[in-house]
CSV table of C-alpha atoms in Angstrom, one decimal:
chain,number,residue,atom,x,y,z
A,1,MET,CA,0.0,0.0,0.0
A,2,LYS,CA,1.1,3.5,-0.7
A,3,LYS,CA,2.1,5.3,2.5
A,4,GLN,CA,0.8,8.8,3.2
A,5,THR,CA,3.2,11.3,4.5
A,6,LYS,CA,2.4,13.5,7.5
A,7,LYS,CA,1.9,16.5,5.2
A,8,ASP,CA,-0.4,14.5,2.9
A,9,ILE,CA,-2.5,13.4,5.9
A,10,SER,CA,-3.1,16.9,7.2
A,11,ALA,CA,-4.4,17.9,3.8
A,12,LEU,CA,-7.0,15.1,3.7
A,13,GLY,CA,-10.7,15.7,4.1
A,14,TYR,CA,-12.9,13.8,6.5
A,15,SER,CA,-14.2,11.4,3.8
A,16,GLU,CA,-10.7,10.7,2.6
A,17,ILE,CA,-9.5,10.0,6.1
A,18,LYS,CA,-12.3,7.5,6.7
A,19,GLU,CA,-11.8,5.9,3.3
A,20,ARG,CA,-8.0,5.5,4.0
A,21,LEU,CA,-8.7,4.1,7.5
A,22,ASN,CA,-11.2,1.6,6.1
A,23,THR,CA,-8.6,0.5,3.5
A,24,ILE,CA,-6.1,-0.1,6.2
A,25,MET,CA,-8.7,-1.9,8.3
A,26,ASP,CA,-9.7,-4.0,5.3
A,27,ASN,CA,-6.1,-5.1,4.7
A,28,LEU,CA,-5.6,-5.9,8.3
A,29,GLU,CA,-8.7,-8.0,8.5
A,30,LYS,CA,-7.8,-9.9,5.3
A,31,GLY,CA,-4.2,-10.3,6.5
A,32,ASN,CA,-2.8,-8.5,3.5
A,33,VAL,CA,-0.1,-6.9,5.6
A,34,GLU,CA,3.5,-7.9,5.8
A,35,MET,CA,4.7,-8.1,9.4
A,36,GLU,CA,7.7,-5.9,8.5
A,37,SER,CA,5.3,-3.1,7.4
A,38,LEU,CA,2.8,-3.5,10.2
A,39,GLU,CA,4.3,-0.9,12.5
A,40,GLU,CA,4.6,1.6,9.7
A,41,LEU,CA,0.9,1.0,8.8
A,42,LEU,CA,-0.3,1.4,12.3
A,43,GLU,CA,1.7,4.6,12.6
A,44,GLU,CA,-0.1,5.9,9.5
A,45,ALA,CA,-3.5,4.9,10.9
A,46,ASN,CA,-2.7,6.7,14.1
A,47,GLN,CA,-1.7,9.8,12.2
A,48,LEU,CA,-4.9,9.7,10.3
A,49,ILE,CA,-7.0,9.4,13.5
A,50,GLN,CA,-5.1,12.2,15.1
A,51,ALA,CA,-5.5,14.4,12.1
A,52,CYS,CA,-9.2,13.7,12.2
A,53,PHE,CA,-9.6,14.6,15.9
A,54,THR,CA,-7.4,17.7,15.4
A,55,LYS,CA,-9.5,19.0,12.5
A,56,ILE,CA,-12.7,18.4,14.5
A,57,ALA,CA,-11.4,20.2,17.5
A,58,LYS,CA,-10.2,23.2,15.7
A,59,ALA,CA,-12.2,24.4,12.7
A,60,GLU,CA,-10.3,26.5,10.1
A,61,LYS,CA,-11.7,30.0,10.7
A,62,ILE,CA,-12.6,32.2,7.8
A,63,SER,CA,-10.3,35.1,7.3
A,64,LYS,CA,-11.4,38.7,8.0
A,65,LYS,CA,-10.2,39.6,4.5
A,66,TRP,CA,-12.4,37.0,3.0
A,67,LEU,CA,-15.3,38.1,5.0
A,68,ASP,CA,-14.8,41.7,3.8
A,69,GLN,CA,-14.7,40.5,0.2
A,70,MET,CA,-18.0,38.9,0.8
A,71,GLY,CA,-19.3,42.1,2.1
A,72,GLU,CA,-20.2,40.7,5.5
B,1,MET,CA,-88.4,76.4,9.4
B,2,SER,CA,-87.7,73.3,11.4
B,3,PHE,CA,-84.4,71.7,11.6
B,4,LEU,CA,-82.4,69.4,13.8
B,5,ARG,CA,-79.1,70.1,15.4
B,6,LEU,CA,-76.3,67.9,14.1
B,7,SER,CA,-76.0,66.1,17.4
B,8,GLU,CA,-79.7,65.3,17.3
B,9,PHE,CA,-79.6,64.1,13.7
B,10,VAL,CA,-76.5,62.0,14.2
B,11,GLY,CA,-78.0,60.8,17.5
B,12,LYS,CA,-81.0,59.6,15.5
B,13,ILE,CA,-78.7,57.8,13.1
B,14,LYS,CA,-77.0,56.2,16.0
B,15,ASP,CA,-80.4,55.1,17.5
B,16,THR,CA,-81.4,53.6,14.2
B,17,ILE,CA,-78.2,51.7,13.9
B,18,ASP,CA,-78.2,50.6,17.5
B,19,ALA,CA,-81.8,49.4,17.1
B,20,GLU,CA,-80.7,47.2,14.3
B,21,TYR,CA,-77.2,46.1,15.3
B,22,TYR,CA,-76.5,46.8,18.9
B,23,GLY,CA,-75.4,43.8,21.0
B,24,GLU,CA,-75.2,41.6,17.9
B,25,THR,CA,-72.1,40.1,16.3
B,26,PHE,CA,-71.7,39.3,12.6
B,27,LYS,CA,-69.3,37.2,10.6
B,28,ILE,CA,-67.9,39.0,7.6
B,29,LEU,CA,-65.3,38.2,5.0
B,30,ALA,CA,-63.1,41.2,4.3
B,31,GLU,CA,-59.6,42.2,3.3
B,32,THR,CA,-57.4,44.2,5.6
B,33,THR,CA,-55.6,47.5,4.6
B,34,ASP,CA,-54.1,50.5,6.3
B,35,ILE,CA,-53.5,48.6,9.5
B,36,LYS,CA,-51.9,50.3,12.5
B,37,ILE,CA,-51.4,48.3,15.7
B,38,TYR,CA,-50.5,50.1,18.9
B,39,TYR,CA,-49.0,47.4,21.0
B,40,GLN,CA,-48.3,49.6,24.0
B,41,LYS,CA,-51.7,51.2,24.0
B,42,THR,CA,-53.3,47.8,23.1
B,43,TYR,CA,-55.6,48.9,20.3
B,44,ALA,CA,-55.5,48.8,16.5
B,45,PHE,CA,-57.0,50.6,13.6
B,46,LEU,CA,-57.5,49.3,10.1
B,47,LYS,CA,-59.7,49.4,7.1
B,48,LEU,CA,-61.7,46.5,5.8
B,49,ILE,CA,-62.3,46.4,2.1
B,50,GLU,CA,-63.8,44.2,-0.6
B,51,LYS,CA,-62.4,44.2,-4.1
B,52,ARG,CA,-63.8,43.2,-7.4
B,53,GLY,CA,-60.8,42.9,-9.6
B,54,ASN,CA,-58.7,45.9,-8.7
B,55,GLU,CA,-61.7,48.0,-7.8
B,56,ILE,CA,-62.7,48.5,-4.2
B,57,ILE,CA,-66.4,48.0,-4.0
B,58,ALA,CA,-66.9,48.2,-0.2
B,59,GLU,CA,-64.8,49.9,2.5
B,60,ILE,CA,-65.3,50.5,6.2
B,61,SER,CA,-63.1,51.5,9.1
B,62,ALA,CA,-62.6,49.0,11.9
B,63,SER,CA,-60.8,48.8,15.2
B,64,ILE,CA,-59.7,46.2,17.7
B,65,TRP,CA,-60.1,47.7,21.2
B,66,SER,CA,-58.2,46.8,24.3
B,67,ASN,CA,-60.7,44.3,25.6
B,68,HIS,CA,-60.3,42.2,22.5
B,69,PHE,CA,-56.6,43.1,21.7
B,70,SER,CA,-55.5,39.6,22.6
B,71,ILE,CA,-57.2,38.2,19.5
B,72,ILE,CA,-54.2,39.6,17.5
B,73,SER,CA,-51.6,37.5,19.3
B,74,LYS,CA,-53.9,34.5,19.4
B,75,PHE,CA,-54.4,34.7,15.6
B,76,GLN,CA,-50.7,35.1,15.0
B,77,LYS,CA,-49.8,32.2,17.2
B,78,GLU,CA,-52.4,29.9,15.7
B,79,THR,CA,-51.7,30.7,12.1
B,80,GLY,CA,-48.1,31.8,12.1
B,81,GLN,CA,-49.3,34.7,10.1
B,82,THR,CA,-48.7,38.4,11.1
B,83,LEU,CA,-51.9,40.5,11.1
B,84,ASP,CA,-51.0,42.6,8.2
B,85,GLN,CA,-52.2,44.4,5.1
B,86,ASN,CA,-54.0,42.5,2.2
B,87,LEU,CA,-55.1,39.6,4.2
B,88,GLU,CA,-58.5,38.1,3.5
B,89,LEU,CA,-59.9,37.3,7.0
B,90,LEU,CA,-63.1,35.9,8.4
B,91,LEU,CA,-63.9,38.3,11.2
B,92,GLU,CA,-66.4,38.5,14.0
B,93,VAL,CA,-67.5,42.1,14.2
B,94,GLU,CA,-69.9,44.4,16.1
B,95,VAL,CA,-71.3,47.6,14.6
B,96,GLN,CA,-70.5,50.7,16.4
B,97,PHE,CA,-71.6,54.2,15.7
B,98,HIS,CA,-70.1,57.2,17.6
B,99,THR,CA,-71.7,60.6,17.3
B,100,ARG,CA,-68.4,62.2,16.7
B,101,TYR,CA,-66.3,59.5,15.0
B,102,GLY,CA,-69.0,57.9,13.0
B,103,LEU,CA,-69.5,54.3,11.8
B,104,ARG,CA,-66.9,51.6,12.4
B,105,LEU,CA,-66.7,47.9,13.0
B,106,SER,CA,-65.3,46.6,16.2
B,107,ILE,CA,-63.5,43.4,15.6
B,108,VAL,CA,-64.0,40.9,18.4
B,109,GLY,CA,-62.8,37.7,16.8
B,110,ILE,CA,-60.6,36.5,13.9
B,111,ASP,CA,-61.2,33.0,12.5
B,112,SER,CA,-57.8,31.3,12.5
B,113,ALA,CA,-59.1,28.1,10.9
B,114,PHE,CA,-60.3,30.1,7.9
B,115,THR,CA,-56.9,31.8,7.5
B,116,LEU,CA,-55.0,28.5,7.9
B,117,GLY,CA,-57.1,27.0,5.2
B,118,LYS,CA,-56.3,30.0,3.0
B,119,LEU,CA,-52.6,29.7,3.7
B,120,GLU,CA,-52.7,26.0,2.9
B,121,GLN,CA,-54.4,26.8,-0.3
B,122,GLN,CA,-51.8,29.4,-1.2
B,123,LYS,CA,-49.0,27.0,-0.1
B,124,ASP,CA,-50.4,24.2,-2.2
B,125,ALA,CA,-50.7,26.5,-5.2
B,126,THR,CA,-47.1,27.7,-4.8
B,127,LEU,CA,-45.9,24.1,-4.5
B,128,LYS,CA,-47.7,23.1,-7.6
B,129,LEU,CA,-46.2,26.0,-9.5
B,130,LEU,CA,-42.7,25.2,-8.3
B,131,LEU,CA,-43.2,21.6,-9.4
B,132,GLN,CA,-44.7,22.5,-12.7
B,133,LYS,CA,-42.2,25.2,-13.7
B,134,ASN,CA,-39.0,23.5,-12.3
B,135,PRO,CA,-39.2,19.8,-12.7
B,136,GLY,CA,-35.5,19.5,-12.6
B,137,PHE,CA,-35.3,21.0,-9.1
B,138,VAL,CA,-38.6,20.2,-7.4
B,139,PHE,CA,-40.1,16.7,-7.1
B,140,LEU,CA,-43.3,15.1,-5.9
B,141,LYS,CA,-43.0,11.5,-4.9
B,142,GLU,CA,-45.7,9.5,-3.2
B,143,GLY,CA,-47.4,12.7,-2.3
B,144,ILE,CA,-44.4,14.3,-0.7
B,145,TYR,CA,-42.6,17.3,-2.2
B,146,SER,CA,-38.9,17.6,-2.1
B,147,SER,CA,-36.1,19.2,-4.1
B,148,LYS,CA,-32.7,18.8,-5.6
B,149,ASN,CA,-31.3,20.3,-2.4
B,150,ALA,CA,-32.7,17.5,-0.4
B,151,LEU,CA,-30.7,15.1,-2.5
B,152,THR,CA,-27.4,17.0,-1.9
B,153,LEU,CA,-25.0,14.9,0.0
B,154,ILE,CA,-24.3,16.1,3.5
B,155,PRO,CA,-20.5,16.2,4.1
B,156,GLU,CA,-19.2,13.6,6.6
B,157,VAL,CA,-18.5,16.4,9.0
B,158,VAL,CA,-20.4,19.7,8.9
B,159,GLN,CA,-18.1,22.4,10.3
B,160,ASN,CA,-18.3,25.4,8.0
B,161,ILE,CA,-21.8,26.8,8.5
B,162,ALA,CA,-23.5,29.7,6.6
B,163,LEU,CA,-26.1,30.9,9.1
B,164,ILE,CA,-29.1,32.9,7.8
B,165,CYS,CA,-30.7,34.6,10.8
B,166,ALA,CA,-31.8,37.9,12.3
B,167,ALA,CA,-28.9,39.6,14.0
B,168,GLY,CA,-29.0,39.2,17.7
B,169,SER,CA,-32.1,37.1,17.6
B,170,ASP,CA,-33.1,34.4,20.1
B,171,GLY,CA,-33.0,31.9,17.3
B,172,ARG,CA,-29.4,32.8,16.5
B,173,ARG,CA,-28.4,32.6,20.2
B,174,ASP,CA,-30.1,29.2,20.7
B,175,PHE,CA,-28.4,27.8,17.6
B,176,VAL,CA,-24.9,29.0,18.4
B,177,HIS,CA,-25.2,28.0,22.0
B,178,GLU,CA,-26.3,24.5,21.1
B,179,LEU,CA,-23.4,24.1,18.7
B,180,GLU,CA,-20.8,25.5,21.1
B,181,SER,CA,-21.9,23.5,24.1
B,182,ASN,CA,-21.6,20.2,22.3
B,183,PRO,CA,-20.0,17.5,24.5
B,184,TRP,CA,-17.6,16.2,21.9
B,185,GLY,CA,-15.4,19.2,21.8
B,186,MET,CA,-16.2,19.9,18.2
B,187,ASP,CA,-15.3,23.3,16.8
B,188,TYR,CA,-17.4,25.2,14.3
B,189,ASN,CA,-16.8,28.0,11.8
B,190,ILE,CA,-20.1,29.9,11.7
B,191,VAL,CA,-20.5,32.7,9.2
B,192,GLU,CA,-23.6,34.8,9.8
B,193,PHE,CA,-25.6,36.2,6.9
B,194,ASN,CA,-28.0,38.5,8.7
B,195,THR,CA,-31.4,39.3,7.3
B,196,GLN,CA,-34.9,40.2,8.2
B,197,VAL,CA,-37.0,37.2,9.0
B,198,GLN,CA,-40.4,38.9,8.9
B,199,GLY,CA,-42.0,41.7,7.1
B,200,GLU,CA,-42.7,42.6,3.5
B,201,TYR,CA,-39.1,42.3,2.2
B,202,ALA,CA,-38.0,39.4,4.3
B,203,ALA,CA,-38.2,36.8,1.6
B,204,LYS,CA,-36.3,39.0,-0.9
B,205,LYS,CA,-33.6,39.8,1.7
B,206,MET,CA,-33.3,36.1,2.5
B,207,LEU,CA,-33.0,35.2,-1.2
B,208,GLU,CA,-30.2,37.7,-1.6
B,209,GLN,CA,-28.3,36.1,1.2
B,210,LEU,CA,-28.9,32.6,-0.2
B,211,LEU,CA,-27.5,33.8,-3.5
B,212,LYS,CA,-24.4,35.3,-1.8
B,213,ILE,CA,-23.7,32.0,0.0
B,214,GLU,CA,-24.2,30.0,-3.2
B,215,LYS,CA,-21.2,32.0,-4.7
B,216,HIS,CA,-19.0,30.5,-2.0
B,217,SER,CA,-20.5,27.0,-2.0
B,218,ASP,CA,-17.0,25.5,-2.0
B,219,PHE,CA,-16.3,26.8,1.5
B,220,PHE,CA,-19.6,25.9,3.3
B,221,ASP,CA,-20.7,22.5,4.4
B,222,CYS,CA,-24.3,23.6,4.9
B,223,VAL,CA,-26.7,26.6,5.1
B,224,CYS,CA,-28.8,26.9,8.2
B,225,ILE,CA,-31.9,29.1,8.2
B,226,VAL,CA,-33.0,29.7,11.7
B,227,ARG,CA,-35.5,31.8,13.5
B,228,GLY,CA,-36.9,31.7,17.0
B,229,GLY,CA,-40.6,30.9,17.6
B,230,GLY,CA,-43.1,33.0,19.5
B,231,SER,CA,-46.4,34.6,18.8
B,232,ASN,CA,-45.3,37.6,16.8
B,233,THR,CA,-44.0,35.6,13.9
B,234,ASP,CA,-44.7,35.4,10.2
B,235,PHE,CA,-44.0,32.2,8.5
B,236,THR,CA,-45.5,33.0,5.1
B,237,LEU,CA,-42.1,34.2,3.9
B,238,PHE,CA,-40.9,30.6,4.0
B,239,ASP,CA,-43.7,29.8,1.5
B,240,ASP,CA,-42.4,32.4,-1.0
B,241,TYR,CA,-42.0,31.1,-4.5
B,242,GLU,CA,-38.7,32.8,-5.5
B,243,LEU,CA,-37.0,32.0,-2.2
B,244,ASN,CA,-38.0,28.4,-2.4
B,245,LEU,CA,-36.9,28.0,-6.0
B,246,GLN,CA,-33.4,29.2,-5.1
B,247,LEU,CA,-33.4,27.0,-2.0
B,248,ALA,CA,-34.3,24.0,-4.2
B,249,LYS,CA,-31.5,24.9,-6.6
B,250,THR,CA,-28.8,25.6,-3.9
B,251,GLY,CA,-25.9,23.2,-4.2
B,252,ILE,CA,-25.1,23.2,-0.4
B,253,PRO,CA,-27.4,21.3,1.9
B,254,VAL,CA,-29.9,23.6,3.6
B,255,PHE,CA,-31.1,22.9,7.1
B,256,THR,CA,-34.1,24.8,8.4
B,257,GLY,CA,-34.9,25.5,12.1
B,258,ILE,CA,-37.5,28.2,11.8
B,259,GLY,CA,-39.3,27.6,15.1
B,260,HIS,CA,-42.8,26.6,14.4
B,261,GLU,CA,-45.0,23.8,15.4
B,262,ARG,CA,-48.0,24.7,13.2
B,263,ASN,CA,-47.1,22.8,10.1
B,264,VAL,CA,-44.4,22.5,7.5
B,265,SER,CA,-43.5,25.4,5.3
B,266,ILE,CA,-42.4,25.1,1.7
B,267,ALA,CA,-38.8,25.9,2.8
B,268,ASP,CA,-38.9,22.9,5.1
B,269,LEU,CA,-40.0,20.7,2.2
B,270,MET,CA,-37.3,22.0,-0.1
B,271,ALA,CA,-34.6,21.8,2.5
B,272,SER,CA,-32.2,19.0,2.9
B,273,GLN,CA,-33.1,18.7,6.6
B,274,TYR,CA,-36.1,20.2,8.3
B,275,LEU,CA,-35.9,20.7,12.1
B,276,LYS,CA,-38.5,22.4,14.1
B,277,THR,CA,-36.3,24.8,16.1
B,278,PRO,CA,-32.9,26.4,15.9
B,279,THR,CA,-31.8,24.3,18.9
B,280,LYS,CA,-32.9,21.1,17.1
B,281,CYS,CA,-31.2,22.3,14.0
B,282,ALA,CA,-27.8,22.7,15.8
B,283,ALA,CA,-28.4,19.4,17.7
B,284,PHE,CA,-28.8,17.6,14.3
B,285,ILE,CA,-25.4,19.0,13.2
B,286,ASN,CA,-23.8,17.9,16.4
B,287,GLU,CA,-25.2,14.4,16.2
B,288,HIS,CA,-24.4,14.1,12.5
B,289,ASN,CA,-20.7,14.9,13.3
B,290,ALA,CA,-20.8,12.7,16.4
B,291,LEU,CA,-21.8,9.8,14.2
B,292,TYR,CA,-18.7,10.3,12.1
B,293,LEU,CA,-16.5,10.5,15.2
B,294,SER,CA,-18.1,7.3,16.5
B,295,GLU,CA,-17.3,5.6,13.2
B,296,ILE,CA,-13.7,6.6,13.4
B,297,ILE,CA,-13.5,5.4,17.0
B,298,ASN,CA,-15.1,2.2,15.9
B,299,ILE,CA,-12.6,1.7,13.2
B,300,GLN,CA,-9.8,2.5,15.7
B,301,ASN,CA,-11.2,-0.2,18.1
B,302,GLN,CA,-11.7,-2.7,15.3
B,303,MET,CA,-8.2,-2.0,14.1
B,304,ALA,CA,-6.8,-2.8,17.5
B,305,LEU,CA,-8.7,-6.1,17.5
B,306,ALA,CA,-7.5,-6.9,13.9
B,307,VAL,CA,-3.9,-6.2,14.9
B,308,GLU,CA,-4.3,-8.4,18.0
B,309,ASP,CA,-5.7,-11.2,15.8
B,310,LEU,CA,-3.0,-10.7,13.3
B,311,LEU,CA,-0.3,-10.9,15.9
B,312,TYR,CA,-2.0,-13.8,17.5
B,313,GLU,CA,-2.0,-15.7,14.2
B,314,GLU,CA,1.6,-14.7,13.6
B,315,ARG,CA,2.7,-15.9,17.0
B,316,ASN,CA,0.6,-19.1,16.5
B,317,GLY,CA,2.3,-19.6,13.2
B,318,LEU,CA,5.7,-19.1,14.7
B,319,GLU,CA,4.9,-21.4,17.6
B,320,GLN,CA,3.7,-24.1,15.2
B,321,TYR,CA,6.8,-23.6,13.1
B,322,ALA,CA,9.0,-23.7,16.2
B,323,GLY,CA,7.3,-27.0,17.2
B,324,LYS,CA,8.0,-28.5,13.8
B,325,VAL,CA,11.6,-27.4,13.9
B,326,LEU,CA,12.0,-29.0,17.4
B,327,LEU,CA,10.4,-32.2,16.2
B,328,ALA,CA,12.6,-32.3,13.1
B,329,LEU,CA,15.7,-31.6,15.3
B,330,ASP,CA,14.6,-34.3,17.7
B,331,TYR,CA,14.2,-36.8,14.9
B,332,TYR,CA,17.5,-35.7,13.4
B,333,PHE,CA,19.4,-36.1,16.7
B,334,LYS,CA,17.8,-39.4,17.5
B,335,ARG,CA,18.8,-40.7,14.0
B,336,GLU,CA,22.3,-39.3,14.4
B,337,LYS,CA,22.5,-40.9,17.9
B,338,THR,CA,21.4,-44.3,16.5
B,339,GLU,CA,23.9,-44.0,13.7
B,340,LEU,CA,26.6,-43.0,16.2
B,341,GLU,CA,25.8,-45.8,18.5
B,342,TYR,CA,26.0,-48.2,15.5
B,343,LEU,CA,29.3,-46.8,14.5
B,344,HIS,CA,30.4,-46.8,18.1
B,345,ASP,CA,29.6,-50.5,18.3
B,346,LYS,CA,31.1,-51.2,14.9
B,347,PHE,CA,34.3,-49.3,15.7
B,348,GLY,CA,34.4,-50.6,19.2
B,349,LEU,CA,34.8,-54.2,17.9
B,350,MET,CA,37.8,-53.0,15.9
B,351,HIS,CA,39.4,-51.4,18.9
B,352,PRO,CA,42.9,-53.0,19.5
B,353,GLY,CA,41.9,-53.9,23.0
B,354,ASN,CA,38.9,-55.8,21.7
B,355,VAL,CA,41.0,-57.4,18.9
B,356,VAL,CA,43.4,-58.7,21.6
B,357,LYS,CA,40.4,-59.9,23.6
B,358,ARG,CA,39.3,-62.0,20.6
B,359,GLY,CA,42.6,-64.0,20.8
B,360,PHE,CA,44.8,-61.8,18.6
B,361,SER,CA,48.0,-60.2,19.8
B,362,LEU,CA,49.5,-56.7,19.2
B,363,VAL,CA,53.1,-55.8,18.8
B,364,ARG,CA,54.0,-52.3,19.8
B,365,LYS,CA,57.3,-50.6,19.3
B,366,ASN,CA,57.8,-47.2,21.0
B,367,ASN,CA,54.0,-47.3,21.9
B,368,LYS,CA,53.1,-47.6,18.2
B,369,ILE,CA,51.4,-50.7,16.8
B,370,VAL,CA,53.7,-52.5,14.4
B,371,SER,CA,51.8,-53.8,11.4
B,372,LYS,CA,54.7,-54.4,8.9
B,373,LYS,CA,57.8,-56.6,9.1
B,374,ALA,CA,59.8,-53.8,7.7
B,375,ASP,CA,59.1,-51.7,10.7
B,376,LEU,CA,61.3,-54.0,12.8
B,377,LYS,CA,65.0,-54.7,12.9
B,378,LYS,CA,67.3,-56.8,14.9
B,379,ASP,CA,67.5,-55.9,18.6
B,380,ASP,CA,64.3,-53.8,18.6
B,381,LYS,CA,62.6,-53.9,21.9
B,382,VAL,CA,58.9,-54.6,21.5
B,383,LEU,CA,55.8,-55.2,23.6
B,384,ILE,CA,53.6,-58.1,22.7
B,385,GLU,CA,50.1,-57.5,24.0
B,386,LEU,CA,48.2,-60.7,24.6
B,387,MET,CA,44.7,-61.6,25.9
B,388,ASP,CA,46.0,-62.2,29.4
B,389,GLY,CA,48.9,-59.7,29.6
B,390,ILE,CA,51.9,-58.0,28.0
B,391,VAL,CA,55.3,-59.6,27.2
B,392,ASN,CA,58.5,-57.7,26.6
B,393,ALA,CA,60.5,-59.1,23.7
B,394,THR,CA,63.6,-58.4,21.6
B,395,ILE,CA,63.8,-59.0,17.9
B,396,THR,CA,66.7,-61.5,17.4
B,397,GLU,CA,66.8,-61.7,13.7
């Protein structure tokens, strides 16, 4: 499986995070994981979950400039 | 020349009118106009008219006095309709004639059921028009109206919210409070698009805000239209044709929480989600997001179990392999041992000591076994090992 870098993960949307986690989960359940790459895979899963919780706990606020442009 | 003073004449008119109408109430159908409600003084003045086409064919002044002022709030609460201009109402009236102020009708009751029926008729007509003119955006399936907006996919997590509300209103406060006090620590980005939520231009203003939001549809996860309930509310704006057409077309899911228990407005039908109040609207968003979180946590838990299973299987496999290796080694060593024992026995028989025991003798010179004649010469000292002992000897020739 292609590994996501930390930067890639932070740019993922909620759907993509869930999709990626489901893929990892699917591979784990089917045993399609080499033991040598298990730790790396779990690290990626952990990063995905953390990214998700971080995004939910801190919404990206809209900039004042953008609001001004909208006339609000 | 005989004459009557004005007061006498007007008094006679009053007597005539009172004789015919005093103490009786009448039900009349009339349209309202020029309405002025004095909430602090608790009375209202208006005109009642009847039109034929655009022509007014009957007109009379009317009032709602303090002792019946509560019928206004009762009507508004029951119908969700502000007592306003150009409403056709079924009224209960008394005829009053004042010698100075003349003839007027005193309104003592407003038939809410009649108005509700009228509103339903209007709503039905608007829905049919929306469906007829916009079949790509408005649908009717199994007797239920919906719109393209209702089919819009709600994002997994709703976080960027375009909020259409009246600035500083109770509805806005309730909505934001419910979101911000969610127990899951979820953070929201709420951008307010303030507008009027009642009055003549409310639908137009709301439509403008909806169009503005549509321009930034990439940024927002949903549009929430909220308004607090209460008696002084007008819900007819949510049945407006143009507003609902735009709502049906909007590419971002629209959630309504417009605070009414009466019935469902067209905006509710066109929206992706219809909630009864602003608080319930916010609670829906919280719960929608919580569902996603619970899915992620569920995946996390399942993942832990899957890894445990994987490691268990791996360990099991290794243990089985180790067992096989041990068995193989055991077999190998046993076989080797047997072989060694055989060799030991075989070579043991050939041991010089055993050879001597079988009746042969060994000749040693300088502690080395002599096996060839050429290794010996005259006068060599040798030892002859026999079954029952060793003899020293000297080679004589």
